[in-house]
Amino acid sequence: MDDLTLIQANHSPLTEAVYSWSQLLSPLILLITFILATALHGVFASQKEENALQTEAKGPGGRPLPVTKMRRNAAGTDMTECSFGRASRRTFQGATTLIVLSFAANAANLAAQVMANADRLLPKTSYIADKPPQQWWCREESFVYVVGTGSLYGYVLLTLFDWKDSPNFVHFLVWSVSLITDSVVLGALFARVSESYTVTSNENLVGPAGNDIADLAIGAFRVANLIGVLALYLSLAGRRTFTVAEKREQEAETQPQSQSQVQNRRRSGSRRNRENGNDENTPLLGQRQTSQNGYVTMNGNGRDRENRRSSQNGTANAAQGPVNGQSVGPNREAEAAFYRPNKLPHKTWWEYARGYSLFFPYLWPRDSRNLQLVVLLCFVILILQRIVNVVVPNQTGQLVNSLQDTLNAVDGRSMPWRDLALLIGSKMLQGQSGLLGSIRAILWIPVSQYCYRALTTAAFEHVHSLSLDFHLSKRTGEVLSALNKGASINQFLEQVTFQVFPTLVDLFIAIGYFGWCFNSVYAVCVSVMTFAYLFLTVRMAATRADQRREMVNADREEEAVKNDSIVSYETVKYFNAEEFEFNRYRQAIRNYQAAEANVTWGINNMNICQNLVFMVGMLLLLIIGAYDVVIGARRIGQFAELITYLGQLQGPLNFFGTFYRTVQQAMISGERLLELFKISPTVVDRPGVRSLPPSKGHIRWNKVKFWYDGKRPALKDISFECKPGTTTAFVGESGGGKSTIFRLMFRYYNCHEGSIEVDGQDVKDLTIDSVRRAIGVVPQDTILFNESIMYNLRYANQNATDEQVYEACKSASIHDRIMSFPEGYNTKVGERGLRLSGGEKQRVAIARLILKQPQIIMLDEATSALDSETEQQIQSQLINGNHLGQDRTLLIIAHRLSTITHADQIIVLRAGMIAEKGTHSELLKLNGKYASMWEKQSKAERAALEARDAARRAEKLARQAKFAKVSGKQQDHTDDSDGCYGNTSAGSSTVLQATNALSEDSSTSDDDTHKKPSNDNKTTNQPPPPDL
C-alpha cells in the first residue's frame, strides 16, 4: 500500500481502507485459526486414540515419568471416533476444491487487471538518481489475499484427503472464519463497485471496473459455497451424533452383561492394572502384539519380523494362561512399554511437546549451580545466534550498497572497511560450526554428560533393585537396550533445543523480516515456499524412515542368517546342507539390497523434490526482487540481501528432512528408558523394618503358602524348623517346590500366607539386605563374571587377603586345579564362566561361599557336577571345617540321595507339599516316597558300580594280554593262547567293549588252563604284569 499511488475516483477512504486491510489480514487470520485449531486437534486426538495410564511413580530425583500408553482394542472402539461417510467426505472435498479454484480465478483476474492497468499503478519514489519511477507490477493487497488465502485452502484440501477423521472441527473452524473474512472482503468490494469506482485509461473515464465485477461474482460464489459447506457439516454432524446415541442404546439392550461377568472383568482388570498397569511380570516385548489394524507383530529372537495378519493367533494368545508360573502381564493385547514397532508410529506435535517437557527436568542440573549457569549461558548464545542470522544478510546488503555508493561518488572513492569488517565478523559467529556454535557445544559437554550419567546410573541401580520376577520374565536384550537409551534423551533434547526450535524461530523471523524490510508480497512468497517445503519434507521423510527401518531389519536378518549358519557349522555338515545355507544367505543379501535400493531411491527422490520446491520459490522471489531493482523500487544491496537470506533458509529447511524421524526415534527411545522407572519391585522393605542382628541360623517356617500366578499354589502349608548347626536336605520330584523354598528364604519373593522366621523374627520385619547378608547360596547353575578367577572369588569379600582366598580354594578342592593354569588365579573365566568346566565352576562358587562366611548356607545342587567322593568331602568341609565352623545351618537341595544320608532331617516335597520328613533311617523305615527313591538310586548306583568294576577288570586283562604278546614275540614263542590274548583290544575304552573282553577271557581261561598247561610253564619265568 505505501509504495502505490492509485488513480481512483468516487470512493470513500473508509471503503478503501476496509477493503485493503481485510485483504491483507485475511490470510493471516486464517493461518492463525488453522494453526490453533490443528494444535487443539492434536491434543484431543492424542488423548482419544490412546488410553493414558497415569502413574504415581517418579523418576530419579522425584522427576516426572511418561504416561503408559496402550492402544484400545479394536472391538471396543468408540463409535464417536467414526468419520463421515465416503459420499459425505467427497462432497466436502469437492466443495473445498471449488473454493481453491475460485482463488485461481481471482489470480487470473488479477493478472488480467495488471496487464490492462499496469501503467496506472506507480511507485512513489525511485532509488536510482535521475531516473523516474517505472510502472508497478501488481496490487500488493490483492496479491497477498489471493496467493496467501488460496495457498492455505490448498493445504486444507490436502488435509481433507490425508486426515483419516476429516472433516473435523479444524475444517469447520477454518470454513467459519473464512466465511466471516470473505464476507467482509465481499462487502467492501461491493461498496467500491456501488460507489462507481473507476480508473482512467488514455484520458477516458471508464465505468465500474470489469475486474472488480468479476471479483465480486467470484467472491459471492465462494461465500455461497462456504455457507453450503457449513450447513451440510452441521446437518451431518447432528445426525451422526443422534445415530451413535441410538446405536448405543440398542447395544445396551441387545448385549446385557451378567453381574458375575462384570465382577470377573473388574477383578481381572484390577489384577492387570496392579502396580499402575506395569508390574514386573509384564513382558518387555510380548510374544505377539496385536495392533489396531489386526496385524500381529512377531518378536521371535529379538529381531523385528514382518507383520502378519493373524486374528486367530491373537485370540489364542489372549486365551492362554500363565506359563511356567509366570504372570503374563496386565494386558496381553496392549502394547508393552518397551514395544519396538517395525515402523515408527506417527506422533502429533502435542506428543513432541509433552516429551520435551518430560525430558527437560532430566536435563536441568538442579544439584549444580555451575551447570545451571552453563545452561543459561547456552540459551543466551542461542539468542545471539538468531540475531547474527539476521545481521549477516543485512550487512551483506549494506556492503553492496556501500560499494555502489562508492562507485557513484563524485568527490572520491574509499574502501568500505567498516561494512566489510562487520560482515566478516558476523560470518565468523554464524552457524553451528561458527564461533558461537562451537562455544555453545563446548559449554554443553558437561551438561550432556551430567544428564547421561544421572539417567543411566539411576536406571542401572533401579534394574538391580527390581525383584526376581522382572529378571525372569523380561528379555535381557530388551532391558539392556532400554538401559542404553540415556544418550537418546540427550540427543532428543539437544536436537529439539538447539536445532528444531531455533530453526522454527529462524523461519518465522525470516517471514517477519521480509514483511518489514521489503513488503508483504515477499513475506507471503516466503511463507508459501517454506510451508510447502516443510509439508513435502515431512511427508517424504516419513516414507523414507520406514524404508530405512526395513533396510535395517533386512541387514539384521542377513547378519542373523550368517551368524546362525557359522555357529551351527557342525549341524550344517551333519545334514549336508551347505547348498541350502548358501541359497538362504543369497536370498538374505537380495532382500537387503532391495531395501537398500528403495532407501537410496527415496533419498534422492526427496532431494529432487525439495530442491524443486525451494528453487521455484527462490526463482519467484528473485524475479520480484530483480524487477524491483530494474524499476528503481529497490537497491542492488537489497537484492544481494534477498539472495543471502534465501541461501540461509535452505540449510534449516533441509535439516527438517532428517529431523522429523530422527527426533521421533530419539523420543521413543528416551521414553523406553523412562518406562523402566515405572516398574516397581514386588519385594520391598516395609516401613520401620530393622536389620537382622548377628544371626544364629535358627529357621522356622509356619504354614507357608505361595503361588506365582495367583491360581495354582507352588507351596501349600509348608512347616519345618532348622536349628542352628543342623543340616536339612530337600528332595523330591522336579517342580515340587524345592527351588521355590530357596527363593522365599533368600527373599526373592514374599510368602502370601504364613511366616518365615530367622532367629524368631519374621523376615518381612527385617531388611532385605540384612537377611541376604546372613545367607550364602551356591546355585545349581553358577554364573561367573568375565573376569579373572581372583576377581570372582573376591566378589564375596572385597577385603579378603590372598591367603584367605587360597585357603578357601583348598577347602573347595580347587586350589591345585587353579595353580595348574598358565596364569593361575589371574586366568580369565570367559563369558558366564564358560572356559571352566561345570565342576570347576561349582567349586569356585563354593570357595566364594566360604569367603562370605554366612551363618546360613543354601546349596542348590551345588555339587551335582562332582563325583560322590569329592562331593562328600566338600560337604564335610562346609559342615565341620575350620573355615565356616560347626554352627552353620545348612540347607541342601539334592537329587543324589547318597550325599545327604548324614542330614539331620530330610524333607520330601511333592506338588508343593511336604510328603515325608525325618532322618535317612526314619524315612527308610516308613517305606514311602523316599524309600522308593532310595531303592531306585541304589539299584542304579550298584549297576553303575558293577559296570565300572567290570570295565576296570576288562581293561586289566586286556593290558595283561598285550604284555604277554609282546613278551612272547621277544622270545620267539607263539601259541594259541598267546594269540588269544594278542587279539584282545588293549585300546578298548568303552564299558561295552571292556565287558565283552571280560566275558571272552573268562569263558576261555578255564579251558586254556586244562588244555595247555605248558603255556603257563612257559610264562612262569616272565616278569609279572603291571598291576593297574
mmCIF file with all atom_site columns, C-alpha atoms in Angstrom, residues 42-175:
data_model
loop_
_atom_site.group_PDB
_atom_site.id
_atom_site.type_symbol
_atom_site.label_atom_id
_atom_site.label_alt_id
_atom_site.label_comp_id
_atom_site.label_asym_id
_atom_site.label_entity_id
_atom_site.label_seq_id
_atom_site.pdbx_PDB_ins_code
_atom_site.Cartn_x
_atom_site.Cartn_y
_atom_site.Cartn_z
_atom_site.occupancy
_atom_site.B_iso_or_equiv
_atom_site.pdbx_formal_charge
_atom_site.auth_seq_id
_atom_site.auth_comp_id
_atom_site.auth_asym_id
_atom_site.auth_atom_id
_atom_site.pdbx_PDB_model_num
ATOM 1   C CA . GLY A 1 42  ? -3.584  -32.847 18.076  1.00 0.00 ? 42  GLY A CA 1
ATOM 2   C CA . VAL A 1 43  ? -4.152  -32.697 21.833  1.00 0.00 ? 43  VAL A CA 1
ATOM 3   C CA . PHE A 1 44  ? -7.631  -34.187 21.637  1.00 0.00 ? 44  PHE A CA 1
ATOM 4   C CA . ALA A 1 45  ? -6.644  -36.828 19.100  1.00 0.00 ? 45  ALA A CA 1
ATOM 5   C CA . SER A 1 46  ? -3.681  -37.926 21.200  1.00 0.00 ? 46  SER A CA 1
ATOM 6   C CA . GLN A 1 47  ? -5.901  -38.437 24.225  1.00 0.00 ? 47  GLN A CA 1
ATOM 7   C CA . LYS A 1 48  ? -8.678  -40.009 22.186  1.00 0.00 ? 48  LYS A CA 1
ATOM 8   C CA . GLU A 1 49  ? -6.674  -42.615 20.289  1.00 0.00 ? 49  GLU A CA 1
ATOM 9   C CA . GLU A 1 50  ? -4.759  -43.947 23.264  1.00 0.00 ? 50  GLU A CA 1
ATOM 10  C CA . ASN A 1 51  ? -5.579  -44.694 26.850  1.00 0.00 ? 51  ASN A CA 1
ATOM 11  C CA . ALA A 1 52  ? -3.156  -42.779 29.020  1.00 0.00 ? 52  ALA A CA 1
ATOM 12  C CA . LEU A 1 53  ? -2.488  -44.673 32.246  1.00 0.00 ? 53  LEU A CA 1
ATOM 13  C CA . GLN A 1 54  ? -1.170  -42.200 34.775  1.00 0.00 ? 54  GLN A CA 1
ATOM 14  C CA . THR A 1 55  ? 1.451   -43.390 37.212  1.00 0.00 ? 55  THR A CA 1
ATOM 15  C CA . GLU A 1 56  ? 2.318   -42.273 40.687  1.00 0.00 ? 56  GLU A CA 1
ATOM 16  C CA . ALA A 1 57  ? 5.898   -43.442 40.284  1.00 0.00 ? 57  ALA A CA 1
ATOM 17  C CA . LYS A 1 58  ? 8.658   -40.893 39.973  1.00 0.00 ? 58  LYS A CA 1
ATOM 18  C CA . GLY A 1 59  ? 11.943  -40.942 38.167  1.00 0.00 ? 59  GLY A CA 1
ATOM 19  C CA . PRO A 1 60  ? 15.370  -40.130 39.606  1.00 0.00 ? 60  PRO A CA 1
ATOM 20  C CA . GLY A 1 61  ? 15.208  -37.179 41.945  1.00 0.00 ? 61  GLY A CA 1
ATOM 21  C CA . GLY A 1 62  ? 11.400  -37.176 42.019  1.00 0.00 ? 62  GLY A CA 1
ATOM 22  C CA . ARG A 1 63  ? 11.153  -36.081 38.390  1.00 0.00 ? 63  ARG A CA 1
ATOM 23  C CA . PRO A 1 64  ? 8.075   -36.920 36.282  1.00 0.00 ? 64  PRO A CA 1
ATOM 24  C CA . LEU A 1 65  ? 7.668   -40.065 34.212  1.00 0.00 ? 65  LEU A CA 1
ATOM 25  C CA . PRO A 1 66  ? 5.731   -40.568 30.961  1.00 0.00 ? 66  PRO A CA 1
ATOM 26  C CA . VAL A 1 67  ? 2.233   -41.970 30.898  1.00 0.00 ? 67  VAL A CA 1
ATOM 27  C CA . THR A 1 68  ? 1.945   -45.562 29.788  1.00 0.00 ? 68  THR A CA 1
ATOM 28  C CA . LYS A 1 69  ? 0.044   -45.706 26.533  1.00 0.00 ? 69  LYS A CA 1
ATOM 29  C CA . MET A 1 70  ? -1.979  -48.681 25.408  1.00 0.00 ? 70  MET A CA 1
ATOM 30  C CA . ARG A 1 71  ? -3.956  -48.916 22.253  1.00 0.00 ? 71  ARG A CA 1
ATOM 31  C CA . ARG A 1 72  ? -7.597  -49.664 22.625  1.00 0.00 ? 72  ARG A CA 1
ATOM 32  C CA . ASN A 1 73  ? -8.923  -52.963 21.489  1.00 0.00 ? 73  ASN A CA 1
ATOM 33  C CA . ALA A 1 74  ? -10.339 -52.716 18.000  1.00 0.00 ? 74  ALA A CA 1
ATOM 34  C CA . ALA A 1 75  ? -13.520 -54.383 19.166  1.00 0.00 ? 75  ALA A CA 1
ATOM 35  C CA . GLY A 1 76  ? -14.012 -51.689 21.779  1.00 0.00 ? 76  GLY A CA 1
ATOM 36  C CA . THR A 1 77  ? -13.587 -48.659 19.521  1.00 0.00 ? 77  THR A CA 1
ATOM 37  C CA . ASP A 1 78  ? -15.901 -45.821 20.411  1.00 0.00 ? 78  ASP A CA 1
ATOM 38  C CA . MET A 1 79  ? -18.412 -45.099 17.690  1.00 0.00 ? 79  MET A CA 1
ATOM 39  C CA . THR A 1 80  ? -17.899 -41.379 18.145  1.00 0.00 ? 80  THR A CA 1
ATOM 40  C CA . GLU A 1 81  ? -14.474 -41.840 16.554  1.00 0.00 ? 81  GLU A CA 1
ATOM 41  C CA . CYS A 1 82  ? -16.053 -42.775 13.229  1.00 0.00 ? 82  CYS A CA 1
ATOM 42  C CA . SER A 1 83  ? -15.653 -40.171 10.486  1.00 0.00 ? 83  SER A CA 1
ATOM 43  C CA . PHE A 1 84  ? -18.175 -39.094 7.874   1.00 0.00 ? 84  PHE A CA 1
ATOM 44  C CA . GLY A 1 85  ? -19.195 -41.484 5.155   1.00 0.00 ? 85  GLY A CA 1
ATOM 45  C CA . ARG A 1 86  ? -17.382 -41.730 1.855   1.00 0.00 ? 86  ARG A CA 1
ATOM 46  C CA . ALA A 1 87  ? -20.030 -39.773 -0.044  1.00 0.00 ? 87  ALA A CA 1
ATOM 47  C CA . SER A 1 88  ? -20.044 -37.008 2.556   1.00 0.00 ? 88  SER A CA 1
ATOM 48  C CA . ARG A 1 89  ? -16.275 -36.752 2.530   1.00 0.00 ? 89  ARG A CA 1
ATOM 49  C CA . ARG A 1 90  ? -16.235 -36.493 -1.245  1.00 0.00 ? 90  ARG A CA 1
ATOM 50  C CA . THR A 1 91  ? -18.826 -33.750 -1.047  1.00 0.00 ? 91  THR A CA 1
ATOM 51  C CA . PHE A 1 92  ? -16.663 -31.728 1.337   1.00 0.00 ? 92  PHE A CA 1
ATOM 52  C CA . GLN A 1 93  ? -13.576 -32.390 -0.773  1.00 0.00 ? 93  GLN A CA 1
ATOM 53  C CA . GLY A 1 94  ? -15.392 -31.232 -3.885  1.00 0.00 ? 94  GLY A CA 1
ATOM 54  C CA . ALA A 1 95  ? -16.690 -28.085 -2.202  1.00 0.00 ? 95  ALA A CA 1
ATOM 55  C CA . THR A 1 96  ? -13.226 -27.173 -0.940  1.00 0.00 ? 96  THR A CA 1
ATOM 56  C CA . THR A 1 97  ? -11.808 -27.840 -4.396  1.00 0.00 ? 97  THR A CA 1
ATOM 57  C CA . LEU A 1 98  ? -14.270 -25.286 -5.780  1.00 0.00 ? 98  LEU A CA 1
ATOM 58  C CA . ILE A 1 99  ? -13.023 -22.786 -3.189  1.00 0.00 ? 99  ILE A CA 1
ATOM 59  C CA . VAL A 1 100 ? -9.434  -23.354 -4.306  1.00 0.00 ? 100 VAL A CA 1
ATOM 60  C CA . LEU A 1 101 ? -10.493 -22.943 -7.941  1.00 0.00 ? 101 LEU A CA 1
ATOM 61  C CA . SER A 1 102 ? -12.235 -19.689 -7.056  1.00 0.00 ? 102 SER A CA 1
ATOM 62  C CA . PHE A 1 103 ? -8.936  -18.291 -5.794  1.00 0.00 ? 103 PHE A CA 1
ATOM 63  C CA . ALA A 1 104 ? -7.314  -19.482 -9.014  1.00 0.00 ? 104 ALA A CA 1
ATOM 64  C CA . ALA A 1 105 ? -9.971  -17.481 -10.870 1.00 0.00 ? 105 ALA A CA 1
ATOM 65  C CA . ASN A 1 106 ? -9.131  -14.474 -8.674  1.00 0.00 ? 106 ASN A CA 1
ATOM 66  C CA . ALA A 1 107 ? -5.471  -14.900 -9.612  1.00 0.00 ? 107 ALA A CA 1
ATOM 67  C CA . ALA A 1 108 ? -6.312  -14.990 -13.326 1.00 0.00 ? 108 ALA A CA 1
ATOM 68  C CA . ASN A 1 109 ? -8.490  -11.896 -12.949 1.00 0.00 ? 109 ASN A CA 1
ATOM 69  C CA . LEU A 1 110 ? -5.687  -10.152 -11.063 1.00 0.00 ? 110 LEU A CA 1
ATOM 70  C CA . ALA A 1 111 ? -3.215  -10.965 -13.822 1.00 0.00 ? 111 ALA A CA 1
ATOM 71  C CA . ALA A 1 112 ? -5.613  -9.549  -16.420 1.00 0.00 ? 112 ALA A CA 1
ATOM 72  C CA . GLN A 1 113 ? -6.060  -6.429  -14.324 1.00 0.00 ? 113 GLN A CA 1
ATOM 73  C CA . VAL A 1 114 ? -2.273  -5.967  -14.088 1.00 0.00 ? 114 VAL A CA 1
ATOM 74  C CA . MET A 1 115 ? -1.895  -6.343  -17.844 1.00 0.00 ? 115 MET A CA 1
ATOM 75  C CA . ALA A 1 116 ? -4.629  -3.822  -18.516 1.00 0.00 ? 116 ALA A CA 1
ATOM 76  C CA . ASN A 1 117 ? -3.846  -1.163  -15.898 1.00 0.00 ? 117 ASN A CA 1
ATOM 77  C CA . ALA A 1 118 ? -0.168  -1.603  -15.062 1.00 0.00 ? 118 ALA A CA 1
ATOM 78  C CA . ASP A 1 119 ? 0.706   1.893   -16.304 1.00 0.00 ? 119 ASP A CA 1
ATOM 79  C CA . ARG A 1 120 ? -1.599  3.454   -13.714 1.00 0.00 ? 120 ARG A CA 1
ATOM 80  C CA . LEU A 1 121 ? -0.041  1.715   -10.676 1.00 0.00 ? 121 LEU A CA 1
ATOM 81  C CA . LEU A 1 122 ? 3.117   3.656   -9.935  1.00 0.00 ? 122 LEU A CA 1
ATOM 82  C CA . PRO A 1 123 ? 5.626   3.612   -7.066  1.00 0.00 ? 123 PRO A CA 1
ATOM 83  C CA . LYS A 1 124 ? 6.050   6.818   -5.116  1.00 0.00 ? 124 LYS A CA 1
ATOM 84  C CA . THR A 1 125 ? 9.839   7.060   -5.295  1.00 0.00 ? 125 THR A CA 1
ATOM 85  C CA . SER A 1 126 ? 12.858  5.690   -7.105  1.00 0.00 ? 126 SER A CA 1
ATOM 86  C CA . TYR A 1 127 ? 16.148  4.695   -5.550  1.00 0.00 ? 127 TYR A CA 1
ATOM 87  C CA . ILE A 1 128 ? 18.071  5.456   -8.758  1.00 0.00 ? 128 ILE A CA 1
ATOM 88  C CA . ALA A 1 129 ? 19.162  9.032   -9.198  1.00 0.00 ? 129 ALA A CA 1
ATOM 89  C CA . ASP A 1 130 ? 17.911  10.948  -12.239 1.00 0.00 ? 130 ASP A CA 1
ATOM 90  C CA . LYS A 1 131 ? 15.590  8.080   -13.186 1.00 0.00 ? 131 LYS A CA 1
ATOM 91  C CA . PRO A 1 132 ? 11.822  8.426   -12.994 1.00 0.00 ? 132 PRO A CA 1
ATOM 92  C CA . PRO A 1 133 ? 9.899   5.641   -11.225 1.00 0.00 ? 133 PRO A CA 1
ATOM 93  C CA . GLN A 1 134 ? 8.808   2.847   -13.532 1.00 0.00 ? 134 GLN A CA 1
ATOM 94  C CA . GLN A 1 135 ? 5.432   1.102   -13.616 1.00 0.00 ? 135 GLN A CA 1
ATOM 95  C CA . TRP A 1 136 ? 4.468   -1.243  -10.754 1.00 0.00 ? 136 TRP A CA 1
ATOM 96  C CA . TRP A 1 137 ? 3.756   -4.883  -11.461 1.00 0.00 ? 137 TRP A CA 1
ATOM 97  C CA . CYS A 1 138 ? 0.845   -5.738  -9.164  1.00 0.00 ? 138 CYS A CA 1
ATOM 98  C CA . ARG A 1 139 ? -1.507  -4.542  -6.452  1.00 0.00 ? 139 ARG A CA 1
ATOM 99  C CA . GLU A 1 140 ? 0.013   -5.667  -3.129  1.00 0.00 ? 140 GLU A CA 1
ATOM 100 C CA . GLU A 1 141 ? -3.180  -6.270  -1.125  1.00 0.00 ? 141 GLU A CA 1
ATOM 101 C CA . SER A 1 142 ? -4.846  -8.330  -3.829  1.00 0.00 ? 142 SER A CA 1
ATOM 102 C CA . PHE A 1 143 ? -1.733  -10.442 -4.377  1.00 0.00 ? 143 PHE A CA 1
ATOM 103 C CA . VAL A 1 144 ? -1.435  -11.198 -0.656  1.00 0.00 ? 144 VAL A CA 1
ATOM 104 C CA . TYR A 1 145 ? -5.098  -12.093 -0.393  1.00 0.00 ? 145 TYR A CA 1
ATOM 105 C CA . VAL A 1 146 ? -5.233  -14.343 -3.443  1.00 0.00 ? 146 VAL A CA 1
ATOM 106 C CA . VAL A 1 147 ? -1.895  -16.111 -3.047  1.00 0.00 ? 147 VAL A CA 1
ATOM 107 C CA . GLY A 1 148 ? -1.937  -16.361 0.755   1.00 0.00 ? 148 GLY A CA 1
ATOM 108 C CA . THR A 1 149 ? -5.538  -17.468 1.258   1.00 0.00 ? 149 THR A CA 1
ATOM 109 C CA . GLY A 1 150 ? -5.539  -19.654 -1.847  1.00 0.00 ? 150 GLY A CA 1
ATOM 110 C CA . SER A 1 151 ? -2.388  -21.492 -0.711  1.00 0.00 ? 151 SER A CA 1
ATOM 111 C CA . LEU A 1 152 ? -3.838  -22.056 2.748   1.00 0.00 ? 152 LEU A CA 1
ATOM 112 C CA . TYR A 1 153 ? -7.009  -23.503 1.246   1.00 0.00 ? 153 TYR A CA 1
ATOM 113 C CA . GLY A 1 154 ? -4.845  -25.752 -0.897  1.00 0.00 ? 154 GLY A CA 1
ATOM 114 C CA . TYR A 1 155 ? -3.316  -27.224 2.240   1.00 0.00 ? 155 TYR A CA 1
ATOM 115 C CA . VAL A 1 156 ? -6.774  -27.543 3.838   1.00 0.00 ? 156 VAL A CA 1
ATOM 116 C CA . LEU A 1 157 ? -7.825  -29.518 0.782   1.00 0.00 ? 157 LEU A CA 1
ATOM 117 C CA . LEU A 1 158 ? -4.842  -31.847 1.225   1.00 0.00 ? 158 LEU A CA 1
ATOM 118 C CA . THR A 1 159 ? -5.819  -32.476 4.848   1.00 0.00 ? 159 THR A CA 1
ATOM 119 C CA . LEU A 1 160 ? -9.312  -33.471 3.727   1.00 0.00 ? 160 LEU A CA 1
ATOM 120 C CA . PHE A 1 161 ? -7.712  -36.254 1.689   1.00 0.00 ? 161 PHE A CA 1
ATOM 121 C CA . ASP A 1 162 ? -4.950  -37.085 4.167   1.00 0.00 ? 162 ASP A CA 1
ATOM 122 C CA . TRP A 1 163 ? -6.539  -36.993 7.627   1.00 0.00 ? 163 TRP A CA 1
ATOM 123 C CA . LYS A 1 164 ? -8.484  -40.106 8.499   1.00 0.00 ? 164 LYS A CA 1
ATOM 124 C CA . ASP A 1 165 ? -11.021 -38.245 10.623  1.00 0.00 ? 165 ASP A CA 1
ATOM 125 C CA . SER A 1 166 ? -11.677 -35.474 8.115   1.00 0.00 ? 166 SER A CA 1
ATOM 126 C CA . PRO A 1 167 ? -13.635 -33.309 8.021   1.00 0.00 ? 167 PRO A CA 1
ATOM 127 C CA . ASN A 1 168 ? -13.335 -32.379 11.671  1.00 0.00 ? 168 ASN A CA 1
ATOM 128 C CA . PHE A 1 169 ? -13.667 -29.281 13.800  1.00 0.00 ? 169 PHE A CA 1
ATOM 129 C CA . VAL A 1 170 ? -10.403 -27.880 12.343  1.00 0.00 ? 170 VAL A CA 1
ATOM 130 C CA . HIS A 1 171 ? -12.014 -27.631 8.929   1.00 0.00 ? 171 HIS A CA 1
ATOM 131 C CA . PHE A 1 172 ? -15.219 -26.373 10.475  1.00 0.00 ? 172 PHE A CA 1
ATOM 132 C CA . LEU A 1 173 ? -13.405 -23.505 12.204  1.00 0.00 ? 173 LEU A CA 1
ATOM 133 C CA . VAL A 1 174 ? -11.448 -22.597 9.062   1.00 0.00 ? 174 VAL A CA 1
ATOM 134 C CA . TRP A 1 175 ? -14.622 -22.551 6.995   1.00 0.00 ? 175 TRP A CA 1
#
